[in-house]
Amino acid sequence: MNYKGSCHCGNVAFEAEGELDGAMSCNCSICQRKGSLMWFIPRDHLRLLTTEDDIATYTFNQHVIQHHFCPKCGIHPYGEGVDPEGNRMAAINIRCLEGVDLDSVPVQRFDGRAM
């Protein structure tokens, strides 16, 4: 399935393709503050509808995950990183997807503080 998503003001827009069969809630220091519910897909299943010049990026700790956000409204619609097998991945904040019933998506808890 193909999903459309964006930040609050629409400055950062994208499409994500895949089966939204679950999301992850992480309790690390940044995810807990953002309140994101992350859906992981291969990076090539994410298509930006915005130029990368319109997107800000934040990294911390080991600097392996790029947390992307809108410099205008501050919303964090997605992040990028590499899975343990070395595959490029995108972490889509499902709260930024259009038409998704959040109550219908199973959410798994992840202890990011233990990392």
mmCIF file of N, CA and C in Angstrom:
data_model
loop_
_atom_site.group_PDB
_atom_site.id
_atom_site.type_symbol
_atom_site.label_atom_id
_atom_site.label_comp_id
_atom_site.label_asym_id
_atom_site.label_seq_id
_atom_site.Cartn_x
_atom_site.Cartn_y
_atom_site.Cartn_z
ATOM 1 N N MET A 1 0.843 -1.174 0.000
ATOM 2 C CA MET A 1 0.000 0.000 0.000
ATOM 3 C C MET A 1 0.893 1.243 0.000
ATOM 4 N N ASN A 2 0.401 2.299 -0.599
ATOM 5 C CA ASN A 2 1.146 3.536 -0.670
ATOM 6 C C ASN A 2 0.497 4.571 0.253
ATOM 7 N N TYR A 3 1.300 5.190 1.123
ATOM 8 C CA TYR A 3 0.814 6.183 2.076
ATOM 9 C C TYR A 3 1.442 7.528 1.756
ATOM 10 N N LYS A 4 0.674 8.584 1.968
ATOM 11 C CA LYS A 4 1.201 9.940 1.872
ATOM 12 C C LYS A 4 1.369 10.477 3.287
ATOM 13 N N GLY A 5 2.416 11.268 3.480
ATOM 14 C CA GLY A 5 2.657 11.838 4.796
ATOM 15 C C GLY A 5 3.341 13.179 4.695
ATOM 16 N N SER A 6 3.327 13.892 5.815
ATOM 17 C CA SER A 6 3.983 15.197 5.857
ATOM 18 C C SER A 6 4.139 15.649 7.295
ATOM 19 N N CYS A 7 4.898 16.727 7.440
ATOM 20 C CA CYS A 7 4.963 17.410 8.725
ATOM 21 C C CYS A 7 3.670 18.224 8.875
ATOM 22 N N HIS A 8 3.533 18.982 9.935
ATOM 23 C CA HIS A 8 2.313 19.742 10.191
ATOM 24 C C HIS A 8 2.044 20.807 9.134
ATOM 25 N N CYS A 9 3.068 21.549 8.728
ATOM 26 C CA CYS A 9 2.874 22.650 7.780
ATOM 27 C C CYS A 9 2.947 22.209 6.326
ATOM 28 N N GLY A 10 3.362 20.961 6.062
ATOM 29 C CA GLY A 10 3.456 20.449 4.704
ATOM 30 C C GLY A 10 4.766 20.740 4.005
ATOM 31 N N ASN A 11 5.695 21.390 4.681
ATOM 32 C CA ASN A 11 6.998 21.697 4.105
ATOM 33 C C ASN A 11 7.797 20.426 3.801
ATOM 34 N N VAL A 12 7.652 19.392 4.644
ATOM 35 C CA VAL A 12 8.291 18.092 4.425
ATOM 36 C C VAL A 12 7.186 17.111 4.055
ATOM 37 N N ALA A 13 7.197 16.644 2.809
ATOM 38 C CA ALA A 13 6.175 15.720 2.326
ATOM 39 C C ALA A 13 6.852 14.493 1.724
ATOM 40 N N PHE A 14 6.151 13.351 1.796
ATOM 41 C CA PHE A 14 6.737 12.095 1.324
ATOM 42 C C PHE A 14 5.644 11.084 1.022
ATOM 43 N N GLU A 15 6.050 10.002 0.367
ATOM 44 C CA GLU A 15 5.222 8.823 0.176
ATOM 45 C C GLU A 15 5.999 7.635 0.710
ATOM 46 N N ALA A 16 5.285 6.708 1.336
ATOM 47 C CA ALA A 16 5.906 5.497 1.890
ATOM 48 C C ALA A 16 5.107 4.297 1.408
ATOM 49 N N GLU A 17 5.825 3.270 0.994
ATOM 50 C CA GLU A 17 5.172 2.084 0.462
ATOM 51 C C GLU A 17 5.478 0.876 1.340
ATOM 52 N N GLY A 18 4.436 0.120 1.647
ATOM 53 C CA GLY A 18 4.612 -1.093 2.428
ATOM 54 C C GLY A 18 3.339 -1.482 3.138
ATOM 55 N N GLU A 19 3.424 -2.547 3.901
ATOM 56 C CA GLU A 19 2.307 -3.045 4.682
ATOM 57 C C GLU A 19 2.447 -2.532 6.111
ATOM 58 N N LEU A 20 1.553 -1.648 6.509
ATOM 59 C CA LEU A 20 1.598 -1.059 7.855
ATOM 60 C C LEU A 20 0.916 -2.035 8.821
ATOM 61 N N ASP A 21 1.696 -3.015 9.279
ATOM 62 C CA ASP A 21 1.150 -4.040 10.160
ATOM 63 C C ASP A 21 1.614 -3.892 11.603
ATOM 64 N N GLY A 22 2.324 -2.815 11.894
ATOM 65 C CA GLY A 22 2.774 -2.568 13.255
ATOM 66 C C GLY A 22 3.700 -1.372 13.315
ATOM 67 N N ALA A 23 3.873 -0.877 14.523
ATOM 68 C CA ALA A 23 4.757 0.262 14.751
ATOM 69 C C ALA A 23 5.501 0.039 16.062
ATOM 70 N N MET A 24 6.500 0.869 16.295
ATOM 71 C CA MET A 24 7.306 0.749 17.496
ATOM 72 C C MET A 24 7.281 2.052 18.280
ATOM 73 N N SER A 25 7.153 1.930 19.574
ATOM 74 C CA SER A 25 7.263 3.063 20.487
ATOM 75 C C SER A 25 8.542 2.867 21.281
ATOM 76 N N CYS A 26 9.464 3.804 21.146
ATOM 77 C CA CYS A 26 10.770 3.707 21.801
ATOM 78 C C CYS A 26 10.830 4.674 22.979
ATOM 79 N N ASN A 27 11.510 4.274 24.038
ATOM 80 C CA ASN A 27 11.621 5.135 25.224
ATOM 81 C C ASN A 27 12.997 5.790 25.353
ATOM 82 N N CYS A 28 13.773 5.847 24.255
ATOM 83 C CA CYS A 28 15.057 6.542 24.342
ATOM 84 C C CYS A 28 14.794 8.032 24.572
ATOM 85 N N SER A 29 15.837 8.770 24.855
ATOM 86 C CA SER A 29 15.674 10.167 25.262
ATOM 87 C C SER A 29 15.006 11.037 24.198
ATOM 88 N N ILE A 30 15.238 10.778 22.927
ATOM 89 C CA ILE A 30 14.606 11.624 21.903
ATOM 90 C C ILE A 30 13.218 11.116 21.521
ATOM 91 N N CYS A 31 13.056 9.813 21.337
ATOM 92 C CA CYS A 31 11.753 9.273 20.933
ATOM 93 C C CYS A 31 10.686 9.514 21.997
ATOM 94 N N GLN A 32 11.063 9.384 23.236
ATOM 95 C CA GLN A 32 10.100 9.616 24.310
ATOM 96 C C GLN A 32 9.596 11.057 24.270
ATOM 97 N N ARG A 33 10.469 12.000 24.016
ATOM 98 C CA ARG A 33 10.064 13.403 23.962
ATOM 99 C C ARG A 33 9.246 13.717 22.712
ATOM 100 N N LYS A 34 9.578 13.080 21.576
ATOM 101 C CA LYS A 34 8.848 13.326 20.334
ATOM 102 C C LYS A 34 7.485 12.649 20.329
ATOM 103 N N GLY A 35 7.365 11.501 20.968
ATOM 104 C CA GLY A 35 6.111 10.761 20.955
ATOM 105 C C GLY A 35 5.835 10.058 19.636
ATOM 106 N N SER A 36 6.868 9.777 18.886
ATOM 107 C CA SER A 36 6.701 9.137 17.582
ATOM 108 C C SER A 36 6.305 7.678 17.712
ATOM 109 N N LEU A 37 5.552 7.207 16.740
ATOM 110 C CA LEU A 37 5.280 5.782 16.563
ATOM 111 C C LEU A 37 5.912 5.412 15.233
ATOM 112 N N MET A 38 6.979 4.624 15.268
ATOM 113 C CA MET A 38 7.811 4.398 14.099
ATOM 114 C C MET A 38 7.473 3.100 13.375
ATOM 115 N N TRP A 39 7.369 3.204 12.065
ATOM 116 C CA TRP A 39 7.149 2.082 11.148
ATOM 117 C C TRP A 39 8.390 1.972 10.283
ATOM 118 N N PHE A 40 9.035 0.825 10.302
ATOM 119 C CA PHE A 40 10.297 0.647 9.586
ATOM 120 C C PHE A 40 10.062 0.017 8.217
ATOM 121 N N ILE A 41 10.641 0.674 7.199
ATOM 122 C CA ILE A 41 10.556 0.187 5.827
ATOM 123 C C ILE A 41 11.930 0.337 5.174
ATOM 124 N N PRO A 42 12.193 -0.422 4.111
ATOM 125 C CA PRO A 42 13.443 -0.193 3.377
ATOM 126 C C PRO A 42 13.498 1.249 2.874
ATOM 127 N N ARG A 43 14.668 1.856 2.895
ATOM 128 C CA ARG A 43 14.811 3.263 2.513
ATOM 129 C C ARG A 43 14.311 3.525 1.103
ATOM 130 N N ASP A 44 14.465 2.558 0.210
ATOM 131 C CA ASP A 44 14.010 2.784 -1.156
ATOM 132 C C ASP A 44 12.485 2.719 -1.292
ATOM 133 N N HIS A 45 11.762 2.440 -0.205
ATOM 134 C CA HIS A 45 10.302 2.489 -0.195
ATOM 135 C C HIS A 45 9.793 3.845 0.293
ATOM 136 N N LEU A 46 10.696 4.746 0.589
ATOM 137 C CA LEU A 46 10.366 6.118 0.976
ATOM 138 C C LEU A 46 10.737 7.035 -0.180
ATOM 139 N N ARG A 47 9.758 7.827 -0.643
ATOM 140 C CA ARG A 47 10.022 8.777 -1.726
ATOM 141 C C ARG A 47 9.713 10.172 -1.221
ATOM 142 N N LEU A 48 10.752 10.992 -1.173
ATOM 143 C CA LEU A 48 10.572 12.375 -0.736
ATOM 144 C C LEU A 48 9.902 13.189 -1.822
ATOM 145 N N LEU A 49 8.924 13.991 -1.426
ATOM 146 C CA LEU A 49 8.255 14.910 -2.337
ATOM 147 C C LEU A 49 8.756 16.328 -2.094
ATOM 148 N N THR A 50 9.749 16.429 -1.259
ATOM 149 C CA THR A 50 10.359 17.675 -0.813
ATOM 150 C C THR A 50 11.846 17.604 -1.119
ATOM 151 N N THR A 51 12.455 18.719 -1.406
ATOM 152 C CA THR A 51 13.902 18.702 -1.591
ATOM 153 C C THR A 51 14.580 18.534 -0.228
ATOM 154 N N GLU A 52 15.726 17.919 -0.235
ATOM 155 C CA GLU A 52 16.446 17.706 1.018
ATOM 156 C C GLU A 52 16.877 19.025 1.660
ATOM 157 N N ASP A 53 16.923 20.103 0.883
ATOM 158 C CA ASP A 53 17.256 21.419 1.437
ATOM 159 C C ASP A 53 16.178 21.927 2.396
ATOM 160 N N ASP A 54 14.952 21.387 2.275
ATOM 161 C CA ASP A 54 13.838 21.797 3.133
ATOM 162 C C ASP A 54 13.742 20.966 4.411
ATOM 163 N N ILE A 55 14.688 20.054 4.623
ATOM 164 C CA ILE A 55 14.644 19.135 5.753
ATOM 165 C C ILE A 55 15.850 19.361 6.654
ATOM 166 N N ALA A 56 15.605 19.424 7.950
ATOM 167 C CA ALA A 56 16.693 19.537 8.924
ATOM 168 C C ALA A 56 16.955 18.153 9.519
ATOM 169 N N THR A 57 18.159 17.952 10.019
ATOM 170 C CA THR A 57 18.560 16.649 10.558
ATOM 171 C C THR A 57 19.256 16.826 11.889
ATOM 172 N N TYR A 58 18.941 15.898 12.802
ATOM 173 C CA TYR A 58 19.562 15.887 14.117
ATOM 174 C C TYR A 58 20.102 14.489 14.376
ATOM 175 N N THR A 59 21.329 14.399 14.853
ATOM 176 C CA THR A 59 21.906 13.125 15.288
ATOM 177 C C THR A 59 22.448 13.312 16.696
ATOM 178 N N PHE A 60 22.525 12.230 17.443
ATOM 179 C CA PHE A 60 23.072 12.304 18.792
ATOM 180 C C PHE A 60 23.642 10.936 19.159
ATOM 181 N N ASN A 61 24.219 10.851 20.329
ATOM 182 C CA ASN A 61 24.800 9.615 20.859
ATOM 183 C C ASN A 61 25.816 9.060 19.869
ATOM 184 N N GLN A 62 25.550 7.933 19.242
ATOM 185 C CA GLN A 62 26.509 7.317 18.332
ATOM 186 C C GLN A 62 26.408 7.860 16.905
ATOM 187 N N HIS A 63 25.504 8.771 16.648
ATOM 188 C CA HIS A 63 25.322 9.434 15.355
ATOM 189 C C HIS A 63 25.075 8.451 14.211
ATOM 190 N N VAL A 64 24.323 7.397 14.474
ATOM 191 C CA VAL A 64 24.032 6.422 13.425
ATOM 192 C C VAL A 64 22.634 6.583 12.848
ATOM 193 N N ILE A 65 21.754 7.307 13.525
ATOM 194 C CA ILE A 65 20.398 7.550 13.033
ATOM 195 C C ILE A 65 20.255 9.037 12.738
ATOM 196 N N GLN A 66 19.751 9.335 11.552
ATOM 197 C CA GLN A 66 19.488 10.718 11.174
ATOM 198 C C GLN A 66 18.005 10.989 11.450
ATOM 199 N N HIS A 67 17.730 11.800 12.450
ATOM 200 C CA HIS A 67 16.365 12.175 12.808
ATOM 201 C C HIS A 67 16.018 13.416 11.991
ATOM 202 N N HIS A 68 15.117 13.260 11.014
ATOM 203 C CA HIS A 68 14.775 14.365 10.125
ATOM 204 C C HIS A 68 13.538 15.084 10.637
ATOM 205 N N PHE A 69 13.553 16.405 10.513
ATOM 206 C CA PHE A 69 12.418 17.194 10.980
ATOM 207 C C PHE A 69 12.265 18.445 10.126
ATOM 208 N N CYS A 70 11.120 19.081 10.248
ATOM 209 C CA CYS A 70 10.840 20.302 9.506
ATOM 210 C C CYS A 70 11.384 21.500 10.270
ATOM 211 N N PRO A 71 12.208 22.317 9.625
ATOM 212 C CA PRO A 71 12.748 23.495 10.319
ATOM 213 C C PRO A 71 11.701 24.597 10.530
ATOM 214 N N LYS A 72 10.538 24.491 9.871
ATOM 215 C CA LYS A 72 9.480 25.499 10.039
ATOM 216 C C LYS A 72 8.546 25.158 11.194
ATOM 217 N N CYS A 73 7.982 23.930 11.202
ATOM 218 C CA CYS A 73 6.997 23.579 12.239
ATOM 219 C C CYS A 73 7.559 22.666 13.324
ATOM 220 N N GLY A 74 8.736 22.067 13.087
ATOM 221 C CA GLY A 74 9.394 21.255 14.102
ATOM 222 C C GLY A 74 8.971 19.799 14.179
ATOM 223 N N ILE A 75 8.038 19.366 13.328
ATOM 224 C CA ILE A 75 7.557 17.981 13.381
ATOM 225 C C ILE A 75 8.589 17.036 12.774
ATOM 226 N N HIS A 76 8.703 15.847 13.375
ATOM 227 C CA HIS A 76 9.655 14.807 12.965
ATOM 228 C C HIS A 76 8.925 13.709 12.197
ATOM 229 N N PRO A 77 8.828 13.792 10.866
ATOM 230 C CA PRO A 77 8.069 12.784 10.132
ATOM 231 C C PRO A 77 8.796 11.471 9.852
ATOM 232 N N TYR A 78 10.123 11.489 9.835
ATOM 233 C CA TYR A 78 10.843 10.244 9.554
ATOM 234 C C TYR A 78 12.300 10.359 9.974
ATOM 235 N N GLY A 79 12.940 9.208 10.011
ATOM 236 C CA GLY A 79 14.371 9.130 10.277
ATOM 237 C C GLY A 79 14.990 8.112 9.342
ATOM 238 N N GLU A 80 16.309 8.065 9.330
ATOM 239 C CA GLU A 80 17.011 7.111 8.474
ATOM 240 C C GLU A 80 18.164 6.481 9.232
ATOM 241 N N GLY A 81 18.433 5.236 8.893
ATOM 242 C CA GLY A 81 19.541 4.525 9.501
ATOM 243 C C GLY A 81 19.813 3.241 8.742
ATOM 244 N N VAL A 82 20.549 2.352 9.372
ATOM 245 C CA VAL A 82 20.926 1.075 8.780
ATOM 246 C C VAL A 82 20.563 -0.021 9.779
ATOM 247 N N ASP A 83 19.937 -1.101 9.288
ATOM 248 C CA ASP A 83 19.576 -2.198 10.181
ATOM 249 C C ASP A 83 20.810 -3.051 10.505
ATOM 250 N N PRO A 84 20.706 -4.017 11.414
ATOM 251 C CA PRO A 84 21.875 -4.821 11.799
ATOM 252 C C PRO A 84 22.532 -5.569 10.639
ATOM 253 N N GLU A 85 21.777 -5.816 9.552
ATOM 254 C CA GLU A 85 22.344 -6.515 8.387
ATOM 255 C C GLU A 85 22.975 -5.546 7.385
ATOM 256 N N GLY A 86 22.935 -4.246 7.672
ATOM 257 C CA GLY A 86 23.546 -3.259 6.799
ATOM 258 C C GLY A 86 22.620 -2.672 5.749
ATOM 259 N N ASN A 87 21.320 -2.971 5.836
ATOM 260 C CA ASN A 87 20.355 -2.435 4.878
ATOM 261 C C ASN A 87 19.906 -1.039 5.284
ATOM 262 N N ARG A 88 19.834 -0.133 4.310
ATOM 263 C CA ARG A 88 19.339 1.218 4.587
ATOM 264 C C ARG A 88 17.847 1.152 4.895
ATOM 265 N N MET A 89 17.453 1.796 5.999
ATOM 266 C CA MET A 89 16.074 1.759 6.458
ATOM 267 C C MET A 89 15.555 3.175 6.684
ATOM 268 N N ALA A 90 14.230 3.314 6.608
ATOM 269 C CA ALA A 90 13.558 4.553 6.982
ATOM 270 C C ALA A 90 12.611 4.214 8.126
ATOM 271 N N ALA A 91 12.550 5.085 9.094
ATOM 272 C CA ALA A 91 11.629 4.949 10.220
ATOM 273 C C ALA A 91 10.579 6.037 10.058
ATOM 274 N N ILE A 92 9.381 5.651 9.644
ATOM 275 C CA ILE A 92 8.311 6.596 9.353
ATOM 276 C C ILE A 92 7.484 6.817 10.612
ATOM 277 N N ASN A 93 7.267 8.064 10.976
ATOM 278 C CA ASN A 93 6.393 8.392 12.102
ATOM 279 C C ASN A 93 4.962 8.260 11.599
ATOM 280 N N ILE A 94 4.262 7.193 12.000
ATOM 281 C CA ILE A 94 2.927 6.949 11.458
ATOM 282 C C ILE A 94 1.925 8.027 11.881
ATOM 283 N N ARG A 95 2.265 8.815 12.891
ATOM 284 C CA ARG A 95 1.391 9.937 13.265
ATOM 285 C C ARG A 95 1.375 11.012 12.169
ATOM 286 N N CYS A 96 2.325 10.934 11.226
ATOM 287 C CA CYS A 96 2.406 11.903 10.131
ATOM 288 C C CYS A 96 1.793 11.381 8.835
ATOM 289 N N LEU A 97 1.224 10.171 8.855
ATOM 290 C CA LEU A 97 0.616 9.608 7.658
ATOM 291 C C LEU A 97 -0.853 10.005 7.574
ATOM 292 N N GLU A 98 -1.324 10.237 6.353
ATOM 293 C CA GLU A 98 -2.716 10.600 6.126
ATOM 294 C C GLU A 98 -3.611 9.363 6.203
ATOM 295 N N GLY A 99 -4.756 9.506 6.854
ATOM 296 C CA GLY A 99 -5.790 8.478 6.829
ATOM 297 C C GLY A 99 -5.506 7.211 7.599
ATOM 298 N N VAL A 100 -4.565 7.218 8.517
ATOM 299 C CA VAL A 100 -4.245 6.016 9.292
ATOM 300 C C VAL A 100 -4.987 6.068 10.617
ATOM 301 N N ASP A 101 -5.727 4.992 10.922
ATOM 302 C CA ASP A 101 -6.393 4.845 12.215
ATOM 303 C C ASP A 101 -5.352 4.311 13.197
ATOM 304 N N LEU A 102 -4.791 5.194 14.009
ATOM 305 C CA LEU A 102 -3.704 4.806 14.916
ATOM 306 C C LEU A 102 -4.117 3.710 15.886
ATOM 307 N N ASP A 103 -5.384 3.679 16.292
ATOM 308 C CA ASP A 103 -5.843 2.660 17.233
ATOM 309 C C ASP A 103 -5.848 1.268 16.621
ATOM 310 N N SER A 104 -5.823 1.165 15.298
ATOM 311 C CA SER A 104 -5.842 -0.143 14.644
ATOM 312 C C SER A 104 -4.445 -0.708 14.399
ATOM 313 N N VAL A 105 -3.411 0.066 14.672
ATOM 314 C CA VAL A 105 -2.034 -0.375 14.413
ATOM 315 C C VAL A 105 -1.429 -0.927 15.702
ATOM 316 N N PRO A 106 -1.036 -2.206 15.707
ATOM 317 C CA PRO A 106 -0.379 -2.761 16.895
ATOM 318 C C PRO A 106 0.951 -2.048 17.151
ATOM 319 N N VAL A 107 1.184 -1.694 18.402
ATOM 320 C CA VAL A 107 2.404 -0.985 18.774
ATOM 321 C C VAL A 107 3.239 -1.848 19.704
ATOM 322 N N GLN A 108 4.478 -2.066 19.328
ATOM 323 C CA GLN A 108 5.441 -2.817 20.129
ATOM 324 C C GLN A 108 6.299 -1.824 20.894
ATOM 325 N N ARG A 109 6.585 -2.104 22.134
ATOM 326 C CA ARG A 109 7.459 -1.247 22.944
ATOM 327 C C ARG A 109 8.900 -1.672 22.745
ATOM 328 N N PHE A 110 9.797 -0.680 22.658
ATOM 329 C CA PHE A 110 11.218 -0.948 22.503
ATOM 330 C C PHE A 110 11.980 -0.182 23.562
ATOM 331 N N ASP A 111 12.857 -0.865 24.268
ATOM 332 C CA ASP A 111 13.642 -0.219 25.328
ATOM 333 C C ASP A 111 14.909 0.389 24.743
ATOM 334 N N GLY A 112 14.779 1.596 24.227
ATOM 335 C CA GLY A 112 15.915 2.303 23.648
ATOM 336 C C GLY A 112 16.894 2.818 24.679
ATOM 337 N N ARG A 113 16.480 2.882 25.926
ATOM 338 C CA ARG A 113 17.382 3.314 26.991
ATOM 339 C C ARG A 113 18.472 2.283 27.263
ATOM 340 N N ALA A 114 18.208 1.032 26.896
ATOM 341 C CA ALA A 114 19.160 -0.050 27.134
ATOM 342 C C ALA A 114 20.248 -0.089 26.064
ATOM 343 N N MET A 115 20.154 0.757 25.057
ATOM 344 C CA MET A 115 21.125 0.747 23.947
ATOM 345 C C MET A 115 22.416 1.419 24.361
#
